[in-house]
Structures are given as structure tokens and as C-alpha cells.
mmCIF file of the C-alpha atoms, coordinates in Angstrom:
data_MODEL
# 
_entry.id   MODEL 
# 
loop_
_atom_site.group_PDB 
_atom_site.id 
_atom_site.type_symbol 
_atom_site.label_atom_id 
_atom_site.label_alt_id 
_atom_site.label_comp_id 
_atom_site.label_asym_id 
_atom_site.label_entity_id 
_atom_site.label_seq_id 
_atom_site.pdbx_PDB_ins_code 
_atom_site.Cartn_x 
_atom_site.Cartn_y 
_atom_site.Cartn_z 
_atom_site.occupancy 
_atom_site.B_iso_or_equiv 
_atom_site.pdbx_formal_charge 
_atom_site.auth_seq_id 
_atom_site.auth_comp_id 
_atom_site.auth_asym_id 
_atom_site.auth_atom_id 
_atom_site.pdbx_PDB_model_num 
ATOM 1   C CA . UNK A 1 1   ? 15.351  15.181  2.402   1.00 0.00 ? 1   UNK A CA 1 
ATOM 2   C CA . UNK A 1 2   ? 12.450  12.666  1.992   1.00 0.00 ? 2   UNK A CA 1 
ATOM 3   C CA . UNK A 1 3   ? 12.543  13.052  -1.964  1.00 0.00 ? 3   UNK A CA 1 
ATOM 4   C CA . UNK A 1 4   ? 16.141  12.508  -1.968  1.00 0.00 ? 4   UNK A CA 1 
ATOM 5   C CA . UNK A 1 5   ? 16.191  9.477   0.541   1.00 0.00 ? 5   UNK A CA 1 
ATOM 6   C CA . UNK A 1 6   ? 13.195  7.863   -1.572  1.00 0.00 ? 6   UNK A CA 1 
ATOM 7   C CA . UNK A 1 7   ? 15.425  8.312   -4.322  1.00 0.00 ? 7   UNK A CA 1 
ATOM 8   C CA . UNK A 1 8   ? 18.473  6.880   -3.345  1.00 0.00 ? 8   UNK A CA 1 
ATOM 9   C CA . UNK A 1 9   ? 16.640  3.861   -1.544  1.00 0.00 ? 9   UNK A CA 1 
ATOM 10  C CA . UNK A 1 10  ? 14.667  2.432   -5.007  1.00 0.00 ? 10  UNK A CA 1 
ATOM 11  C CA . UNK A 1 11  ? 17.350  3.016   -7.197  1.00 0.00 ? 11  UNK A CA 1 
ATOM 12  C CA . UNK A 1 12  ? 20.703  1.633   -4.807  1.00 0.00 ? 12  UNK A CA 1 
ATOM 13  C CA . UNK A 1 13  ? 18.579  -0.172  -1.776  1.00 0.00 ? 13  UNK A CA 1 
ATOM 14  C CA . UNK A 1 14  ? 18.562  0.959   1.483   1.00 0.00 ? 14  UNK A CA 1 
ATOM 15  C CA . UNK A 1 15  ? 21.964  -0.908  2.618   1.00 0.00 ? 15  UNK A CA 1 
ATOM 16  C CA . UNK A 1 16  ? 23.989  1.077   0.409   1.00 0.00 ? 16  UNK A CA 1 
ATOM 17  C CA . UNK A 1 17  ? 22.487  4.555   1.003   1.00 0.00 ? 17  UNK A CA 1 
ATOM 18  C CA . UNK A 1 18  ? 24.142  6.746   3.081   1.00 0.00 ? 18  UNK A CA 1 
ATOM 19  C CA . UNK A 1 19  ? 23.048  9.611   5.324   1.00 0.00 ? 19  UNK A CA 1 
ATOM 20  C CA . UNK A 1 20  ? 26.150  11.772  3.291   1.00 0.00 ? 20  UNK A CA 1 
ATOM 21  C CA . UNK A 1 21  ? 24.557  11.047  0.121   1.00 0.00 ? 21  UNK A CA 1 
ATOM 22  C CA . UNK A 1 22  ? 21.220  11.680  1.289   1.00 0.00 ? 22  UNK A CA 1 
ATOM 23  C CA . UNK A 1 23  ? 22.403  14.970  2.956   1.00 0.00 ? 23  UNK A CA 1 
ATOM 24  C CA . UNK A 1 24  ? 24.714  15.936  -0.103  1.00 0.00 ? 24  UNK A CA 1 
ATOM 25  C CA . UNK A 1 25  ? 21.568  15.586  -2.404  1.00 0.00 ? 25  UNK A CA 1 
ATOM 26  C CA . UNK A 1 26  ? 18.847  17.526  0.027   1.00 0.00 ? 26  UNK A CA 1 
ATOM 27  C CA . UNK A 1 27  ? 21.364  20.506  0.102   1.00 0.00 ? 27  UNK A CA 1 
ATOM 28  C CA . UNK A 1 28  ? 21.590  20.259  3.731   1.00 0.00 ? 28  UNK A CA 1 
ATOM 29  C CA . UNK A 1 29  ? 24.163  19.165  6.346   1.00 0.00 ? 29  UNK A CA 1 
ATOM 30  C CA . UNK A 1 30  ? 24.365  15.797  7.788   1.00 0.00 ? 30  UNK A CA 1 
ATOM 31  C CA . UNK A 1 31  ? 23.657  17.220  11.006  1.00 0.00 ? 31  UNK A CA 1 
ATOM 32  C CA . UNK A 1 32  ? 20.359  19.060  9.823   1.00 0.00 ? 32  UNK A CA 1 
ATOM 33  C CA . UNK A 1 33  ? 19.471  15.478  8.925   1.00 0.00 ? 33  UNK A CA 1 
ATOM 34  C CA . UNK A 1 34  ? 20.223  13.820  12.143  1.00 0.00 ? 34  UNK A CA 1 
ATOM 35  C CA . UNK A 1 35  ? 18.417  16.227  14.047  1.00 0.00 ? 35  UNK A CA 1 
ATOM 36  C CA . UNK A 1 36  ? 15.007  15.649  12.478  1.00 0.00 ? 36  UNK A CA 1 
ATOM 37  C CA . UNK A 1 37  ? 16.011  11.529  12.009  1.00 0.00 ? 37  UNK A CA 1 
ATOM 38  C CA . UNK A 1 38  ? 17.434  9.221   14.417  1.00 0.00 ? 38  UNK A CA 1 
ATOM 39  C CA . UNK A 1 39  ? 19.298  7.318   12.217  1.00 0.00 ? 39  UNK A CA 1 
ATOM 40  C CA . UNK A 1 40  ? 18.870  5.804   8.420   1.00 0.00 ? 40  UNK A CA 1 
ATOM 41  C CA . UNK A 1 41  ? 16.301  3.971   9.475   1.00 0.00 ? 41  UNK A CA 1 
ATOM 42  C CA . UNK A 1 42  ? 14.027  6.054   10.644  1.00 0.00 ? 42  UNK A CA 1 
ATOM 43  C CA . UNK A 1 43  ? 14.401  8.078   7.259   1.00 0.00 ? 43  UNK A CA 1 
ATOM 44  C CA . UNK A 1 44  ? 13.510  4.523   5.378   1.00 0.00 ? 44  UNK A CA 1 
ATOM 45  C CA . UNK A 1 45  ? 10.322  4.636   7.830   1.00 0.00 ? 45  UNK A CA 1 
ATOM 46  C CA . UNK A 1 46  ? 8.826   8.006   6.828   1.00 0.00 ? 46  UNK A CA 1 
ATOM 47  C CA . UNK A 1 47  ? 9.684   7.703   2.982   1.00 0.00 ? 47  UNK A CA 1 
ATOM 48  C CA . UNK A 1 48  ? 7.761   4.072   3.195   1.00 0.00 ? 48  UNK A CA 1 
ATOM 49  C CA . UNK A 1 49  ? 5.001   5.797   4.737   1.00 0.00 ? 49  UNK A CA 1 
ATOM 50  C CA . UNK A 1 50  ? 4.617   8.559   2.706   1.00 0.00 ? 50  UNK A CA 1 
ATOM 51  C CA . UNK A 1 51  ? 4.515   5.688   -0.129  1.00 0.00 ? 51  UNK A CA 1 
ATOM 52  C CA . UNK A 1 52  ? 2.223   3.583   0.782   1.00 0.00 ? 52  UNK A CA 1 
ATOM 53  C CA . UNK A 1 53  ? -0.016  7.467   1.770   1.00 0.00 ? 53  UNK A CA 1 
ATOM 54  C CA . UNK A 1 54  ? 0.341   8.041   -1.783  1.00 0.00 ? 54  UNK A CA 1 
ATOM 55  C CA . UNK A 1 55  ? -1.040  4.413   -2.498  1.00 0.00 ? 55  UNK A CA 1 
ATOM 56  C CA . UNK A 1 56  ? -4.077  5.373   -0.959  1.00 0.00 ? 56  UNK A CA 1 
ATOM 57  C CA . UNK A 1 57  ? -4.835  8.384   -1.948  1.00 0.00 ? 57  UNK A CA 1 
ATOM 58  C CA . UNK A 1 58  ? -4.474  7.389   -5.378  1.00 0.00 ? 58  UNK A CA 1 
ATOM 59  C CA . UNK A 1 59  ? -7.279  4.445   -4.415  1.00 0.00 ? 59  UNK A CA 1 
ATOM 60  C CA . UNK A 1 60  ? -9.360  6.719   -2.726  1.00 0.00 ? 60  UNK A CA 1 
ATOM 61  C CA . UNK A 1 61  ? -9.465  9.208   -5.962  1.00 0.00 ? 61  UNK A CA 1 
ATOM 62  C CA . UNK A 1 62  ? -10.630 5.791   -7.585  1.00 0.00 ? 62  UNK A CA 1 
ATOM 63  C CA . UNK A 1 63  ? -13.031 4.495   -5.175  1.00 0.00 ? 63  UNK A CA 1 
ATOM 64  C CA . UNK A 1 64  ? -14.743 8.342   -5.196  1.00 0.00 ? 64  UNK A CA 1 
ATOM 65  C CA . UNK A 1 65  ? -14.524 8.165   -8.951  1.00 0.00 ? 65  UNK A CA 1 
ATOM 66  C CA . UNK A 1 66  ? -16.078 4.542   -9.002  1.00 0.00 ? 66  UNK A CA 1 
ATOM 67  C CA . UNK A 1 67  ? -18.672 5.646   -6.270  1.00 0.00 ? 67  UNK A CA 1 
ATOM 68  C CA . UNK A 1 68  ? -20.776 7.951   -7.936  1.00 0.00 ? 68  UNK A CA 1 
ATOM 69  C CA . UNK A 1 69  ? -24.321 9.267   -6.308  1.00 0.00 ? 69  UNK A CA 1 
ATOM 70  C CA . UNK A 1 70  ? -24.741 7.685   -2.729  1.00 0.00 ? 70  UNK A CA 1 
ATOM 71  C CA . UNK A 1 71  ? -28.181 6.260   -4.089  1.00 0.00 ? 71  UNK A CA 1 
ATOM 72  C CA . UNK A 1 72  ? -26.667 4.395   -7.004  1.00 0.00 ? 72  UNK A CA 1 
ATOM 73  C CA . UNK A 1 73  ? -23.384 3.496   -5.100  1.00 0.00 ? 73  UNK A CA 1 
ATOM 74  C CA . UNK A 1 74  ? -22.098 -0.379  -5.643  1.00 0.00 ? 74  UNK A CA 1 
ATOM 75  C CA . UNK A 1 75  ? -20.356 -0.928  -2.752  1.00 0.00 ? 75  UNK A CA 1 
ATOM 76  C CA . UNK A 1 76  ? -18.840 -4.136  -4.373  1.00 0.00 ? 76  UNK A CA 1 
ATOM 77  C CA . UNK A 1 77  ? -17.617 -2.311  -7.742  1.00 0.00 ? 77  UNK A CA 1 
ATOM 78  C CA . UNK A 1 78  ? -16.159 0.456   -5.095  1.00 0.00 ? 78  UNK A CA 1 
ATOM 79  C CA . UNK A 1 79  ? -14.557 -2.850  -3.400  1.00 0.00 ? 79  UNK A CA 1 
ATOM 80  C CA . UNK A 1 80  ? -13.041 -4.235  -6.913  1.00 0.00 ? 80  UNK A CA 1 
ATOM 81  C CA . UNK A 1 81  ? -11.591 -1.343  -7.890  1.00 0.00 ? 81  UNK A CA 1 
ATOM 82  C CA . UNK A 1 82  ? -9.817  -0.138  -4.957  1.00 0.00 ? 82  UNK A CA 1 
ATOM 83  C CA . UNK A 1 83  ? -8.581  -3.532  -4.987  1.00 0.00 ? 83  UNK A CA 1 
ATOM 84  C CA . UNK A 1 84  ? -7.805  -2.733  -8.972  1.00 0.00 ? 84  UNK A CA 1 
ATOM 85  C CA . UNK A 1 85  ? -5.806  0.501   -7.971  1.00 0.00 ? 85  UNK A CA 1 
ATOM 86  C CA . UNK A 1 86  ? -4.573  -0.565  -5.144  1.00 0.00 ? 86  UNK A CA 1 
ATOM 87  C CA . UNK A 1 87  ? -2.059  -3.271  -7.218  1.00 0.00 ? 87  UNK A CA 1 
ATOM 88  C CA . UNK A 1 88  ? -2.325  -0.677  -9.883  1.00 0.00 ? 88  UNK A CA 1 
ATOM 89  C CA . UNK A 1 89  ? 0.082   1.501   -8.084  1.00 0.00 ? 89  UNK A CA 1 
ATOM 90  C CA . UNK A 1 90  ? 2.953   -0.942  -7.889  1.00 0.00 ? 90  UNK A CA 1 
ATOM 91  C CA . UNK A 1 91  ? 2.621   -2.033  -11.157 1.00 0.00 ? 91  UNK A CA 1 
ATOM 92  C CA . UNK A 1 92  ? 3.159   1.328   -12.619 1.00 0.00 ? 92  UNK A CA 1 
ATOM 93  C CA . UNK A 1 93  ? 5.498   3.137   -10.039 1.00 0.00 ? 93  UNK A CA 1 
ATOM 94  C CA . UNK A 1 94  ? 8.865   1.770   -9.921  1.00 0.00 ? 94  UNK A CA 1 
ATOM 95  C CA . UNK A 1 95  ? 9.773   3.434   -7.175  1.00 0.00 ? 95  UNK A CA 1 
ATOM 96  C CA . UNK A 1 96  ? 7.208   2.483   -4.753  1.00 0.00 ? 96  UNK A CA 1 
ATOM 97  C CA . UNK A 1 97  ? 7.839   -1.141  -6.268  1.00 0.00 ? 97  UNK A CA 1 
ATOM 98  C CA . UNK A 1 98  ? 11.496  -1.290  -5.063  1.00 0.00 ? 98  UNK A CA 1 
ATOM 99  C CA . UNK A 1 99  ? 10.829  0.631   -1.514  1.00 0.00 ? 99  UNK A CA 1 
ATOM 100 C CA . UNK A 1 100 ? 7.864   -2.203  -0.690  1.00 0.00 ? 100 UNK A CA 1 
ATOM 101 C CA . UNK A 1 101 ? 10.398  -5.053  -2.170  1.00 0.00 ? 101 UNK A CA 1 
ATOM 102 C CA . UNK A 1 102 ? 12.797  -3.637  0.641   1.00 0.00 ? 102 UNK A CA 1 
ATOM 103 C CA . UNK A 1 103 ? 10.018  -2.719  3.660   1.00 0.00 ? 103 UNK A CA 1 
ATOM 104 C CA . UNK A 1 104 ? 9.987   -5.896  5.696   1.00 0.00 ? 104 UNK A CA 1 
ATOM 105 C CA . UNK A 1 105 ? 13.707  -6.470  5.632   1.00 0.00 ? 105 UNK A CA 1 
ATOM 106 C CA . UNK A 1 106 ? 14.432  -2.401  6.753   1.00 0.00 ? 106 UNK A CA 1 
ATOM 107 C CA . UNK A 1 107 ? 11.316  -1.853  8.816   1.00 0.00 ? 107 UNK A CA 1 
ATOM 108 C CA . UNK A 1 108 ? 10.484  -5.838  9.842   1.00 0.00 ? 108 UNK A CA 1 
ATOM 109 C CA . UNK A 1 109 ? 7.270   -7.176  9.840   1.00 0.00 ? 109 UNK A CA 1 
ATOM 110 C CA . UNK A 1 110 ? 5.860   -5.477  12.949  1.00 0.00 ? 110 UNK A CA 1 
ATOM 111 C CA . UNK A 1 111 ? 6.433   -2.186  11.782  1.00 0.00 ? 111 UNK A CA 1 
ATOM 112 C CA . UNK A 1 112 ? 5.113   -2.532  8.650   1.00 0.00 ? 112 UNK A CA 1 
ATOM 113 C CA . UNK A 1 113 ? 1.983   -4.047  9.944   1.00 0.00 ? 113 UNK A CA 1 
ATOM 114 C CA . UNK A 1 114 ? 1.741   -0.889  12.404  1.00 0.00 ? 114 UNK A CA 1 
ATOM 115 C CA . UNK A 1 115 ? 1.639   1.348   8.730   1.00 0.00 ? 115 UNK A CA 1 
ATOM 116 C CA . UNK A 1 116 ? -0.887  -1.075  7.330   1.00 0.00 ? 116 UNK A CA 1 
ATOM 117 C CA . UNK A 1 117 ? -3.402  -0.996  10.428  1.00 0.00 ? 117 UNK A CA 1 
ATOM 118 C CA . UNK A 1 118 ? -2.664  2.646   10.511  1.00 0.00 ? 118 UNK A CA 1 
ATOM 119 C CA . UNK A 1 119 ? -3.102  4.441   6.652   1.00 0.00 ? 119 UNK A CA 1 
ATOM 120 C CA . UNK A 1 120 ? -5.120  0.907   4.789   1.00 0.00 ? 120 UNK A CA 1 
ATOM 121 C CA . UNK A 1 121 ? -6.554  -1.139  7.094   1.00 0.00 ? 121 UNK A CA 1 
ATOM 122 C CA . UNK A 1 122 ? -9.715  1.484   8.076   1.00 0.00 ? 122 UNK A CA 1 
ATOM 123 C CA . UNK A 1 123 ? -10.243 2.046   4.415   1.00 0.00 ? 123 UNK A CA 1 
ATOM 124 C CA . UNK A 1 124 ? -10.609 -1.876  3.795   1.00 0.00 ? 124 UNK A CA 1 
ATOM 125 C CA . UNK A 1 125 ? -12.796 -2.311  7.004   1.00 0.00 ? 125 UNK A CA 1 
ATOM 126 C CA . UNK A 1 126 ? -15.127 0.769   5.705   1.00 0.00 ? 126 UNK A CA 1 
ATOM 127 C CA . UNK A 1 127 ? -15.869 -0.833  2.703   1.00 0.00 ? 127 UNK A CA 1 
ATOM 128 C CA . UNK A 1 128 ? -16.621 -3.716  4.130   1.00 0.00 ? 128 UNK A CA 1 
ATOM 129 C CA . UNK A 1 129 ? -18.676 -2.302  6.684   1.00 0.00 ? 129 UNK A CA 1 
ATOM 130 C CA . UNK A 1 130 ? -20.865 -0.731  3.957   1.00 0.00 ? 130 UNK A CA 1 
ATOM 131 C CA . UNK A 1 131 ? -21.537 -3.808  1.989   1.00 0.00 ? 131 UNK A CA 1 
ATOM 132 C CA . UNK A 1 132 ? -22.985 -5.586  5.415   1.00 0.00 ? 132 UNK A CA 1 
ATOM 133 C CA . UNK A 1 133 ? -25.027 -1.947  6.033   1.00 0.00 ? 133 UNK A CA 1 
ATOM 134 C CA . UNK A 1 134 ? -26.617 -3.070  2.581   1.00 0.00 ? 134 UNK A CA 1 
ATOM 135 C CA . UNK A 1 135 ? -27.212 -6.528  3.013   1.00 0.00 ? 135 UNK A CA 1 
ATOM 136 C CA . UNK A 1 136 ? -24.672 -7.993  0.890   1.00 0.00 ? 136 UNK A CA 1 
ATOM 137 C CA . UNK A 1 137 ? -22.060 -9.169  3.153   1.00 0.00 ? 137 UNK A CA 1 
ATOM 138 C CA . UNK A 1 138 ? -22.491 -12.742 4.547   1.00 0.00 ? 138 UNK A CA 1 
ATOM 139 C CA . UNK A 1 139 ? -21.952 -13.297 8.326   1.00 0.00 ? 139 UNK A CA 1 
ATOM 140 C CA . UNK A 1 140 ? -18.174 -12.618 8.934   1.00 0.00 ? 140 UNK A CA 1 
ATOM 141 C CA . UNK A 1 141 ? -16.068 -11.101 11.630  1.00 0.00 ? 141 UNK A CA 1 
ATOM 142 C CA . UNK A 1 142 ? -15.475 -7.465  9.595   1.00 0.00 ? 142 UNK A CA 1 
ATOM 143 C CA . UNK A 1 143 ? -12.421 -7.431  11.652  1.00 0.00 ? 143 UNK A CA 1 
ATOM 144 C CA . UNK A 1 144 ? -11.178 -10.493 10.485  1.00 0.00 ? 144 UNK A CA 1 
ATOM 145 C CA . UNK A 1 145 ? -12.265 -10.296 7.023   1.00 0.00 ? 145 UNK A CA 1 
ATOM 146 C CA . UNK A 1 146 ? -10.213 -7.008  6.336   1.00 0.00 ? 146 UNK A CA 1 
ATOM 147 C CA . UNK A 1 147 ? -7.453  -7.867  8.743   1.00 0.00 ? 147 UNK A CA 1 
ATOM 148 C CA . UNK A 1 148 ? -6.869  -11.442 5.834   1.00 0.00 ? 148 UNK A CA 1 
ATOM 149 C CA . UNK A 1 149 ? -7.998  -9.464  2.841   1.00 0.00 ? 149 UNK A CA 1 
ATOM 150 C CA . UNK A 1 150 ? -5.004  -6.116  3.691   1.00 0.00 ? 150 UNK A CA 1 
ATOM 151 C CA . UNK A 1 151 ? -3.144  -9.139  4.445   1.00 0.00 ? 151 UNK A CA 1 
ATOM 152 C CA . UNK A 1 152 ? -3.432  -10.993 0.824   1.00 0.00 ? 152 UNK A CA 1 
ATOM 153 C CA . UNK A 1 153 ? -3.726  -7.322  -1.058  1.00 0.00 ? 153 UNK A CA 1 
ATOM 154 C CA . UNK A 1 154 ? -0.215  -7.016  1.166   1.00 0.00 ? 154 UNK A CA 1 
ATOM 155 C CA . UNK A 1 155 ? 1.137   -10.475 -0.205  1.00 0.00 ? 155 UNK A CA 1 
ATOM 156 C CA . UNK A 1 156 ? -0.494  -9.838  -4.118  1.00 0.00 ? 156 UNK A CA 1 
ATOM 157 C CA . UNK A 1 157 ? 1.467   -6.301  -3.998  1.00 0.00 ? 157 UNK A CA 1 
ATOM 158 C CA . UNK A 1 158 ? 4.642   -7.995  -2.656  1.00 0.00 ? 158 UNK A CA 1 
ATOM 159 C CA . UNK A 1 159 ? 4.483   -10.817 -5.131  1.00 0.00 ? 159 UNK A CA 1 
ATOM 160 C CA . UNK A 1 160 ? 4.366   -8.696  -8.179  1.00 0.00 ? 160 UNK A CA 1 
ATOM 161 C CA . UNK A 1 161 ? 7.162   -6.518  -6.973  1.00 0.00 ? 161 UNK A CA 1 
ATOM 162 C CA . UNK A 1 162 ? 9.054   -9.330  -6.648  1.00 0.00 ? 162 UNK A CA 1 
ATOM 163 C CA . UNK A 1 163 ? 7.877   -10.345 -10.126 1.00 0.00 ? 163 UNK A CA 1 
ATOM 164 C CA . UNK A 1 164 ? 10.155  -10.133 -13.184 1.00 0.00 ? 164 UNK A CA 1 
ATOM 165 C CA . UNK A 1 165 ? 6.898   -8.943  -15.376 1.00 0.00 ? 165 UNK A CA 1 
ATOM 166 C CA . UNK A 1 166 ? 5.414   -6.998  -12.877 1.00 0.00 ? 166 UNK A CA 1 
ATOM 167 C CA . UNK A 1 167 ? 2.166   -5.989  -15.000 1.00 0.00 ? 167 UNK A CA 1 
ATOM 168 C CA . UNK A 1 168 ? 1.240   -9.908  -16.067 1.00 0.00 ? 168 UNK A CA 1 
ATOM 169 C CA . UNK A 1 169 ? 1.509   -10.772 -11.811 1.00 0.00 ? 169 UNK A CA 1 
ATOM 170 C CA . UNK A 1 170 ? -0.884  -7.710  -11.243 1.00 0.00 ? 170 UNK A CA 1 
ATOM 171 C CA . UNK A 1 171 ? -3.139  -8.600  -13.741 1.00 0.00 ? 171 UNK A CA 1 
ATOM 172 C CA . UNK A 1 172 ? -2.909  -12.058 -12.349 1.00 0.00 ? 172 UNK A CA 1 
ATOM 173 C CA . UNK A 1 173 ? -2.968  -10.928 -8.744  1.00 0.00 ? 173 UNK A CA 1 
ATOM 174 C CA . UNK A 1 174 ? -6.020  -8.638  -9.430  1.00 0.00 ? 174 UNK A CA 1 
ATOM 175 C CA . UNK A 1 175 ? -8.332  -11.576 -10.947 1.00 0.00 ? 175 UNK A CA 1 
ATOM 176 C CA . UNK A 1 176 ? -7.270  -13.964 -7.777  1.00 0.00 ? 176 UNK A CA 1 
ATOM 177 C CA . UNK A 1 177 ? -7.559  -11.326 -5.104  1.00 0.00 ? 177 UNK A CA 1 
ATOM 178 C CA . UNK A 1 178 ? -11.395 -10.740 -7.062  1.00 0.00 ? 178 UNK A CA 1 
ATOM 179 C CA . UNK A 1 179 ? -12.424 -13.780 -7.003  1.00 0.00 ? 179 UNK A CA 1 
ATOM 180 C CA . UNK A 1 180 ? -11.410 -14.909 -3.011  1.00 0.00 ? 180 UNK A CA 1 
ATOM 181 C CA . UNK A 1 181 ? -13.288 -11.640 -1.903  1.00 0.00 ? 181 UNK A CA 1 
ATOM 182 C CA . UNK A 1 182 ? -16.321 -12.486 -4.060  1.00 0.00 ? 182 UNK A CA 1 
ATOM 183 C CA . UNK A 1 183 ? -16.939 -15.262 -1.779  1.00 0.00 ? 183 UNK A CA 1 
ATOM 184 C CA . UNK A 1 184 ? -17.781 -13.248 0.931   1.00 0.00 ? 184 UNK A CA 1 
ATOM 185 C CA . UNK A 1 185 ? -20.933 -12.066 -0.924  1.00 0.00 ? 185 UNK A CA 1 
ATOM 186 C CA . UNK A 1 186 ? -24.104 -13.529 0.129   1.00 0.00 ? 186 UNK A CA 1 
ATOM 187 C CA . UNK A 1 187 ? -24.818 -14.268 -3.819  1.00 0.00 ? 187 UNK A CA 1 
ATOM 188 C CA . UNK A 1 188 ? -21.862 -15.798 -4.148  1.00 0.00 ? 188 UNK A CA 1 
ATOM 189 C CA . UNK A 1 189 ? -21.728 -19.150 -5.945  1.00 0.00 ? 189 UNK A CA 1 
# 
């Protein structure tokens, strides 16, 4: 049902979807659907989620992949390229593109806050926990620092889905969103 729903959302939008078609396309009755969904909604809520899961897993395979041996770990490259990947997967996935162009509208803000804190938030607040753990973090709320950076990685990702050339506003969003959290090195210029 998911698969089918997260179809028919990113390619017609969720206001034109209908349980039927989503139903019709899952092989199973409209009934089978309502009992495991409330309503349309609801089904937009757990396809988002399991896109912006996906999102994250795909950074974590980075930041592991960017991490190497615990001794040699950069804990700022590890920072930069989740940050990298993170865009990364909106520029190259259509899909999750059109389904985070229509998030705040379906879900509102609140909600999609609630799957931010939830599935991305700890991830940013662990990396930033390690760079102060080595020293290279300058005196900032970690709270507050990951709460505003999810909140401008949130924006950067929004913006280039909005964007008519969706790669040049990543690349573009990438190099901005690099540079603000550089600042918050202590050898920062």
C-alpha cells in the first residue's frame, strides 16, 4: 500500500490521490486500507516518514563510509558529508523531491517537525556532540546548534525541491550550509 501511495502522491500530489486508486493499485480493498489508515492522511504521514528514513540511512551509509578507524575519525569531514548526502538525496530522487515539496502543506509544520526531532535531529546532535568531545566545537548550546542547523539543512532541502534546476540549488545549498556550520569551529576564521 505504502509503495503505491508514495507513488501516486509524487507523481499526481496528494490532493488528487485517492484511497480507490491507492487501493486499486496495492491489490487490496478499500476497506483493508482503512483499517490499517485512518484516512488519506495518515497514509501521506507514513510514506513521508519512511522517506525521509530512507534519507538517513542513505547519510548514515555515508557518514560510516566517511568515518573510517575511530582513531583517525574527522568528526568535521563526517559533519560535511552527511550534510553532502543529506541534500544529495533530494537532488537525485524525484520522488522524495515532490513528497517533501508537499509535507508541510499535508502534514503542517508541527508534524513534520515531530519526524525531524524524531529520525534526524539525534543524528545531527551526535555529531555535534563528538566534535565538542574532541575539542573542536566552540562554546554553543548543542541543543540549539542542531535544533538551527536540521532547521537550515530542512530549508536548503526544501529550497532545491522547489528549485527548477534542482542539482545547481544543491550544489549551491551544500557550499552555504558548509560554510555557516564552519563557523562553529573553534579554528574558524
Amino acid at each position: 500500500m505504502l509503495d503505491a501511495a508514495a507513488e501516486f502522491f509524487a507523481e499526481k500530489g496528494f490532493d488528487v490521490t485517492s484511497i480507490d486508486e491507492i487501493a486499486t493499485e496495492a491489490r487490496v480493498s478499500k476497506g483493508a486500507v482503512y483499517h490499517h489508515f485512518a484516512d488519506k492522511r495518515a497514509i501521506f504521514d507514513e510514506v513521508f516518514q519512511v522517506s525521509q528514513a530512507e534519507v538517513l540511512a542513505h547519510v548514515r551509509k555515508a557518514i560510516t563510509t566517511a568515518s573510517g578507524d575511530e582513531d583517525d575519525r574527522q568528526p568535521w569531514l563526517v559533519a560535511v558529508t552527511a550534510v553532502q548526502d543529506f541534500l544529495d538525496s533530494y537532488v537525485t530522487d524525484a520522488r522524495k523531491r515532490s513528497l517533501l515539496r508537499q509535507s508541510a502543506s499535508v502534514l503542517g509544520v508541527r508534524r513534520c517537525r515531530e519526524i525531524d526531532d524524531e529520525l534526524a535531529l539525534p543524528l545531527v546532535l551526535g555529531l555535534l556532540e563528538e566534535l565538542r568531545a574532541r575539542g573542536e566545537l566552540k562554546d554553543v548550546s548543542i541543543k540549539m546548534a542542531g535544533t538551527v542547523i536540521f532547521g537550515t539543512l530542512c530549508e536548503a532541502a526544501t529550497t532545491l525541491a522547489l528549485a527548477d534546476d534542482h542539482e545547481k540549488a544543491g550544489r549551491e545549498a551544500s557550499q552555504v550550509v558548509s560554510h555557516m556550520l564552519s563557523g562553529l569551529l573553534k579554528n574558524a576564521s
